[in-house]
Amino acid sequence: MGFDEPKSTDNAMHQVMHEARDYQRIEVITGRRRRRNRTDDERAQIVAESALPGANISDVARRWGVHRGLLTV
């Protein structure tokens, strides 16, 4: 058996790990994502919601479909 050849125990372990692993469904979105055209009023609303005391920036960003980094000061 050469240095680069896997051992049979390594193959068996890999097989067991592979079978035991839980698989989850993922969705792949393809295509170009276009920039959203928001009105000035919508932009002001987003900023106002994120500036409220106790506002959860991630929730506001998710609700409006923007990245939270755009709302963090």
Short mmCIF file of C-alpha atoms in Angstrom, two decimals:
data_model
loop_
_atom_site.label_atom_id
_atom_site.label_comp_id
_atom_site.label_asym_id
_atom_site.label_seq_id
_atom_site.Cartn_x
_atom_site.Cartn_y
_atom_site.Cartn_z
CA MET A 1 0.00 0.00 0.00
CA GLY A 2 1.50 3.35 -1.06
CA PHE A 3 1.60 6.57 0.93
CA ASP A 4 -1.20 8.24 -1.08
CA GLU A 5 -3.54 5.24 -1.05
CA PRO A 6 -6.38 5.48 1.51
CA LYS A 7 -6.66 2.72 4.06
CA SER A 8 -9.76 0.55 4.04
CA THR A 9 -10.63 1.76 7.56
CA ASP A 10 -10.55 5.36 6.32
CA ASN A 11 -12.99 4.46 3.53
CA ALA A 12 -15.29 2.65 5.96
CA MET A 13 -15.25 5.60 8.37
CA HIS A 14 -16.02 8.03 5.56
CA GLN A 15 -18.94 5.84 4.44
CA VAL A 16 -20.40 5.72 7.97
CA MET A 17 -20.04 9.49 8.40
CA HIS A 18 -21.60 10.07 4.99
CA GLU A 19 -24.61 7.87 5.76
CA ALA A 20 -25.15 9.39 9.21
CA ARG A 21 -25.10 12.99 8.03
CA ASP A 22 -28.48 14.72 7.85
CA TYR A 23 -29.23 16.42 4.59
CA GLN A 24 -31.24 19.58 4.34
CA ARG A 25 -32.93 21.09 1.34
CA ILE A 26 -31.34 24.24 -0.01
CA GLU A 27 -32.62 26.62 -2.63
CA VAL A 28 -30.28 28.13 -5.18
CA ILE A 29 -31.44 31.39 -6.69
CA THR A 30 -29.84 32.16 -10.01
CA GLY A 31 -29.92 35.20 -12.21
CA ARG A 32 -29.08 38.81 -11.68
CA ARG A 33 -30.57 40.57 -8.75
CA ARG A 34 -31.74 44.00 -9.69
CA ARG A 35 -31.35 47.03 -7.54
CA ARG A 36 -34.61 48.02 -5.91
CA ASN A 37 -36.06 51.38 -6.76
CA ARG A 38 -37.43 52.79 -3.54
CA THR A 39 -39.15 56.11 -3.20
CA ASP A 40 -37.75 58.73 -0.87
CA ASP A 41 -40.73 58.10 1.44
CA GLU A 42 -39.96 54.37 1.60
CA ARG A 43 -36.32 55.06 2.37
CA ALA A 44 -37.32 57.49 5.12
CA GLN A 45 -39.69 54.87 6.56
CA ILE A 46 -36.93 52.24 6.65
CA VAL A 47 -34.55 54.62 8.41
CA ALA A 48 -37.25 55.76 10.84
CA GLU A 49 -38.13 52.16 11.78
CA SER A 50 -34.49 51.29 12.37
CA ALA A 51 -33.99 54.38 14.53
CA LEU A 52 -36.85 53.59 16.94
CA PRO A 53 -35.75 52.83 20.51
CA GLY A 54 -35.41 49.07 20.95
CA ALA A 55 -35.71 48.39 17.22
CA ASN A 56 -34.16 45.15 16.01
CA ILE A 57 -32.11 46.20 12.99
CA SER A 58 -32.05 42.67 11.58
CA ASP A 59 -35.84 42.44 11.71
CA VAL A 60 -36.28 45.80 10.00
CA ALA A 61 -33.75 44.88 7.31
CA ARG A 62 -35.40 41.49 6.71
CA ARG A 63 -38.87 43.02 6.53
CA TRP A 64 -37.76 45.54 3.90
CA GLY A 65 -35.40 43.19 2.05
CA VAL A 66 -32.22 45.18 2.66
CA HIS A 67 -28.86 44.19 4.12
CA ARG A 68 -28.62 45.06 7.82
CA GLY A 69 -25.26 46.74 7.21
CA LEU A 70 -27.09 49.50 5.34
CA LEU A 71 -29.03 50.36 8.49
CA THR A 72 -26.24 50.20 11.06
CA VAL A 73 -24.69 53.50 12.05
#
